[in-house]
Short mmCIF file of C-alpha atoms in Angstrom, two decimals:
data_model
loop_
_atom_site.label_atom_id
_atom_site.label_comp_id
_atom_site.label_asym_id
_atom_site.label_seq_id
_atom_site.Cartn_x
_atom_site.Cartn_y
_atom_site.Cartn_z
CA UNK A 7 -113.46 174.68 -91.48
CA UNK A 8 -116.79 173.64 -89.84
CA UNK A 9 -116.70 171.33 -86.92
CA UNK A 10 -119.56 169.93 -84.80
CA UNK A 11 -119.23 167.39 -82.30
CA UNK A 12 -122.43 165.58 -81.17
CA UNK A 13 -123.84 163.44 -78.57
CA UNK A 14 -126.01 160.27 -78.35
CA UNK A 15 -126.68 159.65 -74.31
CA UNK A 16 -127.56 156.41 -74.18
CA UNK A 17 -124.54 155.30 -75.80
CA UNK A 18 -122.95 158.13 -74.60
CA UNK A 19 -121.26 158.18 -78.04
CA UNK A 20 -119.98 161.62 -79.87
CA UNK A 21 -120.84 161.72 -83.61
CA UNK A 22 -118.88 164.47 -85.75
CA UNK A 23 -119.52 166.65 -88.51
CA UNK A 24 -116.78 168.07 -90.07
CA UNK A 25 -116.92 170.30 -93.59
CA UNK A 26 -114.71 172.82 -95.66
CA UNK A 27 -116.63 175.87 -94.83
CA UNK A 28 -115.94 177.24 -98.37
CA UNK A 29 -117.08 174.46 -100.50
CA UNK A 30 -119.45 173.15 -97.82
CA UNK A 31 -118.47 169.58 -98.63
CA UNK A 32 -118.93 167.59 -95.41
CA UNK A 33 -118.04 164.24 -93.46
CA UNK A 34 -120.03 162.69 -90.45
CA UNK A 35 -117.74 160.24 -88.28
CA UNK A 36 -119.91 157.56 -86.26
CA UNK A 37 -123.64 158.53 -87.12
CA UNK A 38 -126.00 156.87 -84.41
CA UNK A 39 -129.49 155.27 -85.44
CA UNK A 40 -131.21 156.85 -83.38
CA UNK A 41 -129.56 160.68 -83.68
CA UNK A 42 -130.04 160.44 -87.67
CA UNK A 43 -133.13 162.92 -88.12
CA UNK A 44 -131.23 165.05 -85.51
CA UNK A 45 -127.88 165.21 -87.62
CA UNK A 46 -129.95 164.85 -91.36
CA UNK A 47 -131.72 168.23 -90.25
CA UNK A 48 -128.74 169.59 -88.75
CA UNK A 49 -126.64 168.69 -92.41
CA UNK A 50 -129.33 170.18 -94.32
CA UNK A 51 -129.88 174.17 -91.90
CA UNK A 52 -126.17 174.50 -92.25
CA UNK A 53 -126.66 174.02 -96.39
CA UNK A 54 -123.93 170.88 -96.45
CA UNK A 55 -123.25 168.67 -99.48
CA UNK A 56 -122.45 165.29 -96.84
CA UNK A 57 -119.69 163.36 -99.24
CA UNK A 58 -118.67 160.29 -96.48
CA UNK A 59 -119.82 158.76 -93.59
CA UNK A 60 -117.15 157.45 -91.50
CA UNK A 61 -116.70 154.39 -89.28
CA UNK A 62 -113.67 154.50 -87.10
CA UNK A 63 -114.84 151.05 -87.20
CA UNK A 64 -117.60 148.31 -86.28
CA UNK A 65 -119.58 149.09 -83.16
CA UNK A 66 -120.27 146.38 -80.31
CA UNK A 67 -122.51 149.34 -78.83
CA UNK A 68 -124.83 150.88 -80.79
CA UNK A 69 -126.43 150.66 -84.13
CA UNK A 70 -124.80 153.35 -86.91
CA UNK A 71 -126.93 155.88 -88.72
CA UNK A 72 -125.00 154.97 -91.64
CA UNK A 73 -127.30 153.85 -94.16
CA UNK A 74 -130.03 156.03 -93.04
CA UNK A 75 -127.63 159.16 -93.74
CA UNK A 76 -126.92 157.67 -96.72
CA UNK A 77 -130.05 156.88 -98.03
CA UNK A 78 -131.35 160.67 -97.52
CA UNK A 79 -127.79 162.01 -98.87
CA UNK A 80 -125.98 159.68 -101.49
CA UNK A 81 -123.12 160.08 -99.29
CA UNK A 82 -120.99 157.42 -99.28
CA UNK A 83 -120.05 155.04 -96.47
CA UNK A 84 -116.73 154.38 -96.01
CA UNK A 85 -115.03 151.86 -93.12
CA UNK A 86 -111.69 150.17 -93.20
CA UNK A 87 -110.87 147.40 -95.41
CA UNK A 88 -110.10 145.25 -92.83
CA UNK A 89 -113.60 145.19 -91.43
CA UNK A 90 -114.93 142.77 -94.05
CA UNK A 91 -118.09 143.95 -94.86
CA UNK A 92 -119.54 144.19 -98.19
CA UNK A 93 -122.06 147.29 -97.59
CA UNK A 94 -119.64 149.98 -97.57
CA UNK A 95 -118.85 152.33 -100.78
CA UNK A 96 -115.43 152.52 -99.68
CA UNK A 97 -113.13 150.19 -98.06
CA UNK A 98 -109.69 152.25 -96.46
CA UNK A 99 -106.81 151.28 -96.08
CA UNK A 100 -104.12 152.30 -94.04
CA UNK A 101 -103.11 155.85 -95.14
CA UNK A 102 -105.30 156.71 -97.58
CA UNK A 103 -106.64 160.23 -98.21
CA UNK A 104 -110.08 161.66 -98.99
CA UNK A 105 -110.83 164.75 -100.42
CA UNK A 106 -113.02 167.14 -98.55
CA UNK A 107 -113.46 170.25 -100.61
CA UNK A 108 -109.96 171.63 -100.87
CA UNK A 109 -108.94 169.87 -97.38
CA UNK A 110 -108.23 166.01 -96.54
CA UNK A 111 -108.96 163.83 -94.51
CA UNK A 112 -106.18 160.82 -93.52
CA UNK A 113 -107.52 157.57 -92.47
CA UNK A 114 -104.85 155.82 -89.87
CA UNK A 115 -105.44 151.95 -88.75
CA UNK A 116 -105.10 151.84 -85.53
CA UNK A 117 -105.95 148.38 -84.68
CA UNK A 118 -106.78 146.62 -81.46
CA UNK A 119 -109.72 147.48 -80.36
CA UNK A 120 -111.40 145.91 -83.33
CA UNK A 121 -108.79 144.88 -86.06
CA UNK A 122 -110.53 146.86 -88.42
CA UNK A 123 -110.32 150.40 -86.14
CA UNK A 124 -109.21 153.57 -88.46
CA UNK A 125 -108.86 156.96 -87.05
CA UNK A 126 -109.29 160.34 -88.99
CA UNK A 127 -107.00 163.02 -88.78
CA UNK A 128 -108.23 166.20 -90.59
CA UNK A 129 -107.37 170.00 -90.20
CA UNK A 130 -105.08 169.01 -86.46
CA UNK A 131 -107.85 167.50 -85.36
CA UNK A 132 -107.59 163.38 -84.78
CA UNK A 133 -111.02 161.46 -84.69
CA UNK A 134 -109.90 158.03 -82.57
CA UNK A 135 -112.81 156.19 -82.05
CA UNK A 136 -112.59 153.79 -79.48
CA UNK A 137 -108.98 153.32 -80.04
CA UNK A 138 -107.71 156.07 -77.74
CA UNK A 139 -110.00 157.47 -75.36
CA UNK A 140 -109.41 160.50 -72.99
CA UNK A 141 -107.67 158.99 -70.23
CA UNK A 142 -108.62 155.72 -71.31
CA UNK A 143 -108.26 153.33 -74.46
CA UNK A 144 -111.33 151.12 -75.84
CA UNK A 145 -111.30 147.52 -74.37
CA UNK A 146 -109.65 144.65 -76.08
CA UNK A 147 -111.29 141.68 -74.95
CA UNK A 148 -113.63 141.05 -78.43
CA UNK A 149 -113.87 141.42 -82.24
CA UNK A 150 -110.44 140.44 -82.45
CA UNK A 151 -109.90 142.64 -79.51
CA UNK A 152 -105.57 142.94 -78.86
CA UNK A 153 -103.88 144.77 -76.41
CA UNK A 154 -100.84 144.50 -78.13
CA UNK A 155 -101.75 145.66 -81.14
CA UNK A 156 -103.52 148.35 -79.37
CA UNK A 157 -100.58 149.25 -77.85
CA UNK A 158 -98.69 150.05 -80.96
CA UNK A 159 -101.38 151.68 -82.65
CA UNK A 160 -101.48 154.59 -80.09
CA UNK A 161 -97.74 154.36 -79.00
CA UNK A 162 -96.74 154.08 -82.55
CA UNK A 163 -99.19 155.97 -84.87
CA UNK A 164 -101.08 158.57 -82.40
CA UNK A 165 -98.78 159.66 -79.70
CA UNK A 166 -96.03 160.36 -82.95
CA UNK A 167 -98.49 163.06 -83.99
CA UNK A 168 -98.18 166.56 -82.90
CA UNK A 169 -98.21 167.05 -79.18
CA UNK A 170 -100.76 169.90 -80.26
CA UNK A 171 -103.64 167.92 -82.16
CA UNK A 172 -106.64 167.80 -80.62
CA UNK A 173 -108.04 163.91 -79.79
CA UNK A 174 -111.96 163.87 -80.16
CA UNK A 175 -112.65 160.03 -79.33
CA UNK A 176 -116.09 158.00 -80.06
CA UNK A 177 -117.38 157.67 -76.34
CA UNK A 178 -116.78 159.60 -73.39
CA UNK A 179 -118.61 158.76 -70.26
CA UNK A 180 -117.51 161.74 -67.81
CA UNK A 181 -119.11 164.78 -69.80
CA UNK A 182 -115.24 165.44 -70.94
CA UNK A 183 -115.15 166.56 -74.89
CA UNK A 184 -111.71 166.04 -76.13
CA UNK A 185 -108.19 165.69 -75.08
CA UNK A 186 -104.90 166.52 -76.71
CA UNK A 187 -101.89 163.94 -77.77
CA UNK A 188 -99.56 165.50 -75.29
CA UNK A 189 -102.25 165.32 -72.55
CA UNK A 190 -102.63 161.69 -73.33
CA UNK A 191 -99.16 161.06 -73.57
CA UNK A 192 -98.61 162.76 -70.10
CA UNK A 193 -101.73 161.57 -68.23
CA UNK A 194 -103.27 158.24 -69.86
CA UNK A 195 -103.63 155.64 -67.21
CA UNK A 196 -103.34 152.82 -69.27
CA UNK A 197 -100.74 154.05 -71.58
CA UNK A 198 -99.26 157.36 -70.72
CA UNK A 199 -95.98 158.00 -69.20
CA UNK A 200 -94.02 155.74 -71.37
CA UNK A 201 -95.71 152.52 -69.56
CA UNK A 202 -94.67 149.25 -70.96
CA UNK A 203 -96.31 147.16 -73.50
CA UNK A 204 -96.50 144.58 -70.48
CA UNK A 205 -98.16 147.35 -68.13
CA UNK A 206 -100.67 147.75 -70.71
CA UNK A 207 -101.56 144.10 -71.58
CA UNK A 208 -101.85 143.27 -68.08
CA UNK A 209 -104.44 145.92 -66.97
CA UNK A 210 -106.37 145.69 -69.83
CA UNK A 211 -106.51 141.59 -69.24
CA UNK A 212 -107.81 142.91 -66.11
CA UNK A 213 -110.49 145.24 -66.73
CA UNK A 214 -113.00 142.39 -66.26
CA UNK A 215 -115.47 144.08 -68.15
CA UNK A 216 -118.91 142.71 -68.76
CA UNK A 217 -120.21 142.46 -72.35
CA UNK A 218 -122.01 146.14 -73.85
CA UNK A 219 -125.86 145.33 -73.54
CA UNK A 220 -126.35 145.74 -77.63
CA UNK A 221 -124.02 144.16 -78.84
CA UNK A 222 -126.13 141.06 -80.00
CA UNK A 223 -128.11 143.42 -81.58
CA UNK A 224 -125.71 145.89 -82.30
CA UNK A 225 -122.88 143.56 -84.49
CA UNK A 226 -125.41 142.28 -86.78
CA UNK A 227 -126.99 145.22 -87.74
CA UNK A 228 -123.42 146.93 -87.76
CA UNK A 229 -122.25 144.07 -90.10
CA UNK A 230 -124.89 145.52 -92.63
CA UNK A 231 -123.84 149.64 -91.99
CA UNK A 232 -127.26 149.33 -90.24
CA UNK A 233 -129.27 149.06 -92.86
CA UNK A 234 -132.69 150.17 -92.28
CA UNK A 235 -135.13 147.26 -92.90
CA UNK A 236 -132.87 144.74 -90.97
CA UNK A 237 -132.86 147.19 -88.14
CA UNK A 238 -136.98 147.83 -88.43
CA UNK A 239 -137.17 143.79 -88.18
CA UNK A 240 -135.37 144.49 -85.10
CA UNK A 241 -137.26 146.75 -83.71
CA UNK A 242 -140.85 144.78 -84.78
CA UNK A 243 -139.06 142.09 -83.09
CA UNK A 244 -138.61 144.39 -79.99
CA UNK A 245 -135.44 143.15 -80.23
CA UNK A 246 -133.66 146.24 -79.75
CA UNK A 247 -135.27 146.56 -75.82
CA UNK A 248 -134.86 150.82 -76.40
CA UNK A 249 -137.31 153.29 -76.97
CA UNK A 250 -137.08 154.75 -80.81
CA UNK A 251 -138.72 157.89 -81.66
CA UNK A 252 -142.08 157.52 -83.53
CA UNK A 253 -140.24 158.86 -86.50
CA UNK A 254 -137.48 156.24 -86.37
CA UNK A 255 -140.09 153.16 -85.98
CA UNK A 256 -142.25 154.05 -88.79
CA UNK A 257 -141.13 156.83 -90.85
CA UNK A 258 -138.46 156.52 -92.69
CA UNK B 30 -106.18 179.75 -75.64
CA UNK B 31 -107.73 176.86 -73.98
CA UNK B 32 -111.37 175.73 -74.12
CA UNK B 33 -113.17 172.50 -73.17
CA UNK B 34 -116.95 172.03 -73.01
CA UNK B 35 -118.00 169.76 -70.05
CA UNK B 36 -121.41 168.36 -69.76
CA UNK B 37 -123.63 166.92 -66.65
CA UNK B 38 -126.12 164.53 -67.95
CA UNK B 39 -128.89 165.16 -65.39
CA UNK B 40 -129.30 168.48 -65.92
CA UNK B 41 -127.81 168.68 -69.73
CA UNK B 42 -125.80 171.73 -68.26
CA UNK B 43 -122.53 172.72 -70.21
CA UNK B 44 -119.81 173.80 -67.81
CA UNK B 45 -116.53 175.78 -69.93
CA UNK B 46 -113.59 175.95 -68.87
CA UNK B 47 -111.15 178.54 -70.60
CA UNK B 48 -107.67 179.57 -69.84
CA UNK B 49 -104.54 182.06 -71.28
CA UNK B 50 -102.54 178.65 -71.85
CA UNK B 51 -99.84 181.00 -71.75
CA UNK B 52 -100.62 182.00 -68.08
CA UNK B 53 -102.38 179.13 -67.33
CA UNK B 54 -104.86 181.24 -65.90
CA UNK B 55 -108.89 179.90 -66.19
CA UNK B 56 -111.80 180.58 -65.51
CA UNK B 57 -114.65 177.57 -65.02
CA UNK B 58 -118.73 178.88 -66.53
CA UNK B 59 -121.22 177.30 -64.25
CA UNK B 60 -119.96 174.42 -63.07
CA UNK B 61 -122.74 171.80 -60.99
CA UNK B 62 -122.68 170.42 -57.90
CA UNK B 63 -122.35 166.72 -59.35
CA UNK B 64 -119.70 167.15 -61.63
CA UNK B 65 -116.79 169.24 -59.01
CA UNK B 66 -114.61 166.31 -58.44
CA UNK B 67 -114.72 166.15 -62.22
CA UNK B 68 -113.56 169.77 -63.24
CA UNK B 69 -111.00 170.04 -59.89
CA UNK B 70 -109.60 167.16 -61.68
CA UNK B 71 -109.59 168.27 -65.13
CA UNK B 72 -108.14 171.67 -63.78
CA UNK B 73 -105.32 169.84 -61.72
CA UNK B 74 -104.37 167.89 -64.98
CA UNK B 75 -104.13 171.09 -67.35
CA UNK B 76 -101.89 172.54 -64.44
CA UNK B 77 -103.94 175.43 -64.38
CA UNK B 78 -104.62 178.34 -62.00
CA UNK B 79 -108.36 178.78 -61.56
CA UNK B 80 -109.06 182.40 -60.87
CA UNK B 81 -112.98 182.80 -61.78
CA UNK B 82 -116.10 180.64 -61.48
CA UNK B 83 -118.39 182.35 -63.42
CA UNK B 84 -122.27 182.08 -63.28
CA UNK B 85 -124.40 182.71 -65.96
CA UNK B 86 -127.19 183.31 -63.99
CA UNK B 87 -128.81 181.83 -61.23
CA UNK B 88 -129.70 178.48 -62.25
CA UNK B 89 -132.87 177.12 -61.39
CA UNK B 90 -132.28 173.35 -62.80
CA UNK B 91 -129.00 172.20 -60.88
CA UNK B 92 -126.61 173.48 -57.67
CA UNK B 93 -124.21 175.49 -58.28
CA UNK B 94 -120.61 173.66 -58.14
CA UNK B 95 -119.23 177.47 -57.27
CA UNK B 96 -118.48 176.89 -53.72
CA UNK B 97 -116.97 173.33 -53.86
CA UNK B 98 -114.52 174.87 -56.95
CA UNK B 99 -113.77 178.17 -54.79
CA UNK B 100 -112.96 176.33 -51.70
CA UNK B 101 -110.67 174.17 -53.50
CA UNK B 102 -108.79 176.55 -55.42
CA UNK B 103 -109.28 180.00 -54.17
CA UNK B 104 -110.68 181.34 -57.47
CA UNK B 105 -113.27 184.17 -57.43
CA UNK B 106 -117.13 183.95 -57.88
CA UNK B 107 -118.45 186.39 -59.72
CA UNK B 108 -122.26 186.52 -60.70
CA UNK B 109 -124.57 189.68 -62.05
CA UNK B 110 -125.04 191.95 -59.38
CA UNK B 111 -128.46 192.05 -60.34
CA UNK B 112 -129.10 188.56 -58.41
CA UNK B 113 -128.75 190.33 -55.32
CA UNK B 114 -126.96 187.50 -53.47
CA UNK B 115 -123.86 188.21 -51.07
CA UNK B 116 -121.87 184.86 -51.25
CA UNK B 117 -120.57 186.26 -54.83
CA UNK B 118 -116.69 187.77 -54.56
CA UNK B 119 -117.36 189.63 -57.76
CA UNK B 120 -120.61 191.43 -58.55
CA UNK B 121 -120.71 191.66 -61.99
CA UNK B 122 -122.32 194.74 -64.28
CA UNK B 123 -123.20 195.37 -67.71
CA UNK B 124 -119.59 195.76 -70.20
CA UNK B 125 -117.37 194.93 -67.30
CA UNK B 126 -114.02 192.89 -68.33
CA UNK B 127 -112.17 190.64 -66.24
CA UNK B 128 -108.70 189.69 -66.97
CA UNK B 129 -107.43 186.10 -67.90
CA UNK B 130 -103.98 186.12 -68.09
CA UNK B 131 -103.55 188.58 -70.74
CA UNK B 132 -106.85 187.87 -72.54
CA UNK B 133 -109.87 189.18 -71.61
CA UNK B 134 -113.36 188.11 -71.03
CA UNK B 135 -116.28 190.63 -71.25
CA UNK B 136 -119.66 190.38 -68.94
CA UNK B 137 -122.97 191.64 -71.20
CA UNK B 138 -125.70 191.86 -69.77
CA UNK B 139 -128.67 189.71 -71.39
CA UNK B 140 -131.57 189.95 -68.73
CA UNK B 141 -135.14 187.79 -69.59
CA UNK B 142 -134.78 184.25 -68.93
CA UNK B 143 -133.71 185.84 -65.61
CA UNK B 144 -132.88 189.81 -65.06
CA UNK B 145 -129.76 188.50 -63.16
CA UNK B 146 -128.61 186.54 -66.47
CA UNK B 147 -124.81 187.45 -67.65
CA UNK B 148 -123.27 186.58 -71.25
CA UNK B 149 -119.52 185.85 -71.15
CA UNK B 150 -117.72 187.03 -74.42
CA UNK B 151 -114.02 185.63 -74.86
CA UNK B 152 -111.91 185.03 -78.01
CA UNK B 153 -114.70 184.98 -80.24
CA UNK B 154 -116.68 182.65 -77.67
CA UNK B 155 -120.09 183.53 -76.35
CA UNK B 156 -121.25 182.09 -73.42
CA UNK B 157 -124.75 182.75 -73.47
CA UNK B 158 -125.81 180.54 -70.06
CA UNK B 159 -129.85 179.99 -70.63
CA UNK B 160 -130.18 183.63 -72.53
CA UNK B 161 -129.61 182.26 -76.41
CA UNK B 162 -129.62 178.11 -77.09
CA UNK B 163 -128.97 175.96 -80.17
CA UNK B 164 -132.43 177.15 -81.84
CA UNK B 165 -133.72 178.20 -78.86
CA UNK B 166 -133.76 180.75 -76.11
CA UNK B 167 -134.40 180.63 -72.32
CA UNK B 168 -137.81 180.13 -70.77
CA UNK B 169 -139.23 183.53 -69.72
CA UNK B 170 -141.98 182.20 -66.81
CA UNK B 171 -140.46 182.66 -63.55
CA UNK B 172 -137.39 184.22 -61.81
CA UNK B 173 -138.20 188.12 -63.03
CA UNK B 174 -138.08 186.31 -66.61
CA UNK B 175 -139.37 188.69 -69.35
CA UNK B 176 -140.04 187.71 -72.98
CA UNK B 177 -139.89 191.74 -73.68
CA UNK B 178 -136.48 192.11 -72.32
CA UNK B 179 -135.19 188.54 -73.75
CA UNK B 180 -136.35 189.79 -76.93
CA UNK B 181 -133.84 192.75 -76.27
CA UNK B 182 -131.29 191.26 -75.02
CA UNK B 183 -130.82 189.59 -77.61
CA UNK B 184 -131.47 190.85 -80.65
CA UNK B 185 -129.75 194.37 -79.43
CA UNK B 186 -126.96 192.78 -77.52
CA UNK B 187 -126.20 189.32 -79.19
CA UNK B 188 -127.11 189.18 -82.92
CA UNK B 189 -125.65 192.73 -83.22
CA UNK B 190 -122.04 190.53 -82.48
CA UNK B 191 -120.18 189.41 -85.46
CA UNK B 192 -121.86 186.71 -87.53
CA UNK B 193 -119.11 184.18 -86.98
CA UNK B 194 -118.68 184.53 -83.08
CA UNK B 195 -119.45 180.63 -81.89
CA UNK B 196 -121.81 180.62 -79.63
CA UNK B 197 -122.00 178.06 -76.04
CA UNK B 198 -125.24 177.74 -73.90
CA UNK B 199 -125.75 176.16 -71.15
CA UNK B 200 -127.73 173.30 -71.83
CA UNK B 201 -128.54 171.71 -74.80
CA UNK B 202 -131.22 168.86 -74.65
CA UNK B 203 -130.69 167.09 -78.26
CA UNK B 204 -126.59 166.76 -77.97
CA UNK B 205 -125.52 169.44 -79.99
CA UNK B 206 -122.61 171.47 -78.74
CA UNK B 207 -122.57 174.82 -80.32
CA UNK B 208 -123.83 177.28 -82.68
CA UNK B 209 -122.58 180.79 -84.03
CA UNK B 210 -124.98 184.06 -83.92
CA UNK B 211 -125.05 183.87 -87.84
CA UNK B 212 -126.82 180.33 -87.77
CA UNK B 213 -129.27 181.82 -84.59
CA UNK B 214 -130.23 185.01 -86.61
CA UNK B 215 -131.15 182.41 -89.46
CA UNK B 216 -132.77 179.55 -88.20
CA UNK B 217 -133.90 180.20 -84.73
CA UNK B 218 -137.22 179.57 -84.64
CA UNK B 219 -138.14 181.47 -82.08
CA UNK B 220 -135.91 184.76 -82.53
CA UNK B 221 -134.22 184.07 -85.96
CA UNK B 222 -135.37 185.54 -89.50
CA UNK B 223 -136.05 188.91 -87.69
CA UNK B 224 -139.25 187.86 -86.17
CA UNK B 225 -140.93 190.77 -84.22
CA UNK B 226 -141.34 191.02 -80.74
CA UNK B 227 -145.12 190.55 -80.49
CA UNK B 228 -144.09 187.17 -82.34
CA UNK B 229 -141.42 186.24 -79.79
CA UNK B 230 -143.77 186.91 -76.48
CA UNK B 231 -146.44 185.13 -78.34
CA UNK B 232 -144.40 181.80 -78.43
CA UNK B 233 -142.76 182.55 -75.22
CA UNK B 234 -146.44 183.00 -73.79
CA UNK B 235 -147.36 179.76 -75.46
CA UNK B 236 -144.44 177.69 -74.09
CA UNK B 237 -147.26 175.89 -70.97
CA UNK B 238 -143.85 174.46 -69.37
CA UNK B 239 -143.98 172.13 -66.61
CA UNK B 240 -141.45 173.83 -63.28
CA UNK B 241 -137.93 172.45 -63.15
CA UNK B 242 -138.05 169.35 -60.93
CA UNK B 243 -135.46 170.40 -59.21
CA UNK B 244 -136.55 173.94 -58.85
CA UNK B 245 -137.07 174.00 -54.99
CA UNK B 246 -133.40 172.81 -53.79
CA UNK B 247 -132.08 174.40 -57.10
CA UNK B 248 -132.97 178.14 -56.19
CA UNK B 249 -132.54 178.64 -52.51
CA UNK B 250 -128.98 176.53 -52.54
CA UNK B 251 -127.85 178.98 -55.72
CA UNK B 252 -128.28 181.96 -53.77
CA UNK B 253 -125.70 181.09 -51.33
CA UNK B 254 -123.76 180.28 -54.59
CA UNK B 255 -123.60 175.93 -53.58
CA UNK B 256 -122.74 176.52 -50.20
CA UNK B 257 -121.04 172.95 -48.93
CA UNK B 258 -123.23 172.89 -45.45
CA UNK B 259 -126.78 174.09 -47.41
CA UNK B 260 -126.23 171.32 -50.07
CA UNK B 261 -125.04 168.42 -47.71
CA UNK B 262 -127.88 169.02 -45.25
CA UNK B 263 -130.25 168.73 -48.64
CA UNK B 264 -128.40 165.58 -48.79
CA UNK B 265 -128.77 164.48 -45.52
CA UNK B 266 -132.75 165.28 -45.73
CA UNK B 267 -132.94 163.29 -48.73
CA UNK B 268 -134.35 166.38 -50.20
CA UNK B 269 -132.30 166.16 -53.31
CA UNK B 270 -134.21 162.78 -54.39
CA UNK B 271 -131.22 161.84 -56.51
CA UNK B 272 -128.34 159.86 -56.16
CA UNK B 273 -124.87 161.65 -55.19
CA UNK B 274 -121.33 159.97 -55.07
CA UNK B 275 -120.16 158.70 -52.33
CA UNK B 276 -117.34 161.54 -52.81
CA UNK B 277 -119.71 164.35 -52.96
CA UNK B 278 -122.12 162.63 -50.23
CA UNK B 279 -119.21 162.26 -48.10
CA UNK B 280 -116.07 163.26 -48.46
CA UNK B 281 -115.80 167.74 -49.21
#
């Protein structure tokens, strides 16, 4: 089993690369725009055939690499059906399985955050996206945002896994790389320590957060698995308000 | 066995921490001066008993969180007795092993980005501190640093380890977390594909780096391993030119 984990710091978002060492079929889980030449050269050194691209689900925070990795792999996207979007190859539903060389990979809904959040558990290692963070959980406040439903998805669905799996979320904004269910379980703020479902709604309708920065940007181009000419038009339109790499504004 | 990989944005440092999770026993790998409240915390949480703060070397791009950690929990420094500093508890040499519960962790010796520089070998972990990065090695053009003996160190001491041993530096600038010798000895473009050592001091001659930034506050408060007084009078001189919490500022 190969396993990378990756990091995009103005997002501070961790992108993962996970393959069956034997058959070198790969996955990448939450590609970032503007990491794509890093992870495409990265994919291609370590002699990977990339099968999927994942999205634990719709980001309010940064544009995916999705289409570019796609575009330079025939990979296939894949995101949950419930995001209704018609650019994906694959639209998962709760449960299902892909095939990774002789492993799998199990895509669980774990809505809340977004309605449409998945997670990816694959070789006791669970890929949580902004659903359940290390000690925190992603906010609730937009894209259908719930803190109820949040609160079963992780209660229900994550903290029933093995004490022992390993948690590698989307974001992490302390330098911290993972977490494990039992750790969560013990120390979570939020949701740890057997706290209510009333605990949890109230502090999360309390956060008071104030909206991410992209996410007028980010959403739209999102809605289209980033898809390179709408984000170019973004960036011609200096839109985006970021610095790009040379490469990413006019090469590919 | 326990492992995390930490990272301080600032300086791109990796700190590891490692533990027996039998024991419980752990040992923190260059911690920084910014992140201490951080890794106390983390160590608290994991319930574990700190007994070494390793240094890779003496780090001319951040302060040391050594003294902070030690004070806190009563672990041991321990740093290459090469750096010639006192304010280490243990002075490391070449081979040497220091217990972790009942794992061990081996010191090897890998002098040229400094001659005080220290690999830390541990369950097939290699933490190679600024000696070998992610297709990459150390700069060679101050602190004693030698191209020639870089060049030995490691292709005699590191790529002779097994292929698959992962490999950890301490900084990696495009947000990838790891490597393994086998990927190094193929694709480093400095070292890999058996280049020769008139190629390697060539580059390394070539590099025309600018100095750290942080270079002269970096290097005289590492050789009293972070000392608490040296670094808050830095503070209190404004010396440090960037911005500390109020915890760090303050509070320790």
């Amino acid at each position: 089993m190969l396993f990378y984990q990756l990091f995009e710091p103005q997002s501070s978002t961790y992108t993962y690369l996970i393959a069956d060492l034997k058959t070198k079929e790969a996955a990448i889980i939450d590609p970032v725009w503007e990491t794509v030449d890093r992870d495409l050269k990265l994919i291609s050194e370590l002699g990977l055939y990339l099968m999927y691209i994942l999205e634990t689900h719709i980001h309010a925070d940064h544009i995916t690499g999705a289409s570019e990795i796609r575009k330079n792999t025939m990979a296939r996207t894949a995101v949950s059906a419930l995001a209704e979007i018609d650019c994906a190859d694959i639209l998962l539903v709760d449960g299902q399985v892909l095939e990774l060389g002789e492993k799998r990979i199990k895509a669980i809904s774990t809505p809340g955050h977004t309605n449409a959040c998945m997670s990816f558990l694959f070789e006791g290692m669970l890929f949580t996206g902004d659903s359940l963070l290390i000690r925190g959980t992603g906010r609730t406040d937009f894209q259908e945002g719930s803190a109820s439903k949040l609160y079963e998805s992780i209660t229900q669905k994550l903290f029933t896994l093995p004490d022992d799996i390993q948690v590698y979320p989307a974001h992490d904004y302390h330098g911290i790389s993972s977490t494990t269910i039992a750790l969560e379980k013990e120390l979570n703020p939020r949701i740890g320590k057997n706290r209510s479902k009333e605990d949890f709604q109230k502090i999360m309708d309390e956060l008071q957060l104030a909206v991410p920065k992209k996410m007028h940007i980010a959403l739209p181009a999102n809605n289209v698995c980033g898809k390179s000419e709408v984000v170019k038009s973004m960036i011609e339109s200096n839109l985006l308000g970021y610095k790009f790499t040379s490469s990413m504004a006019g090469g590919r």
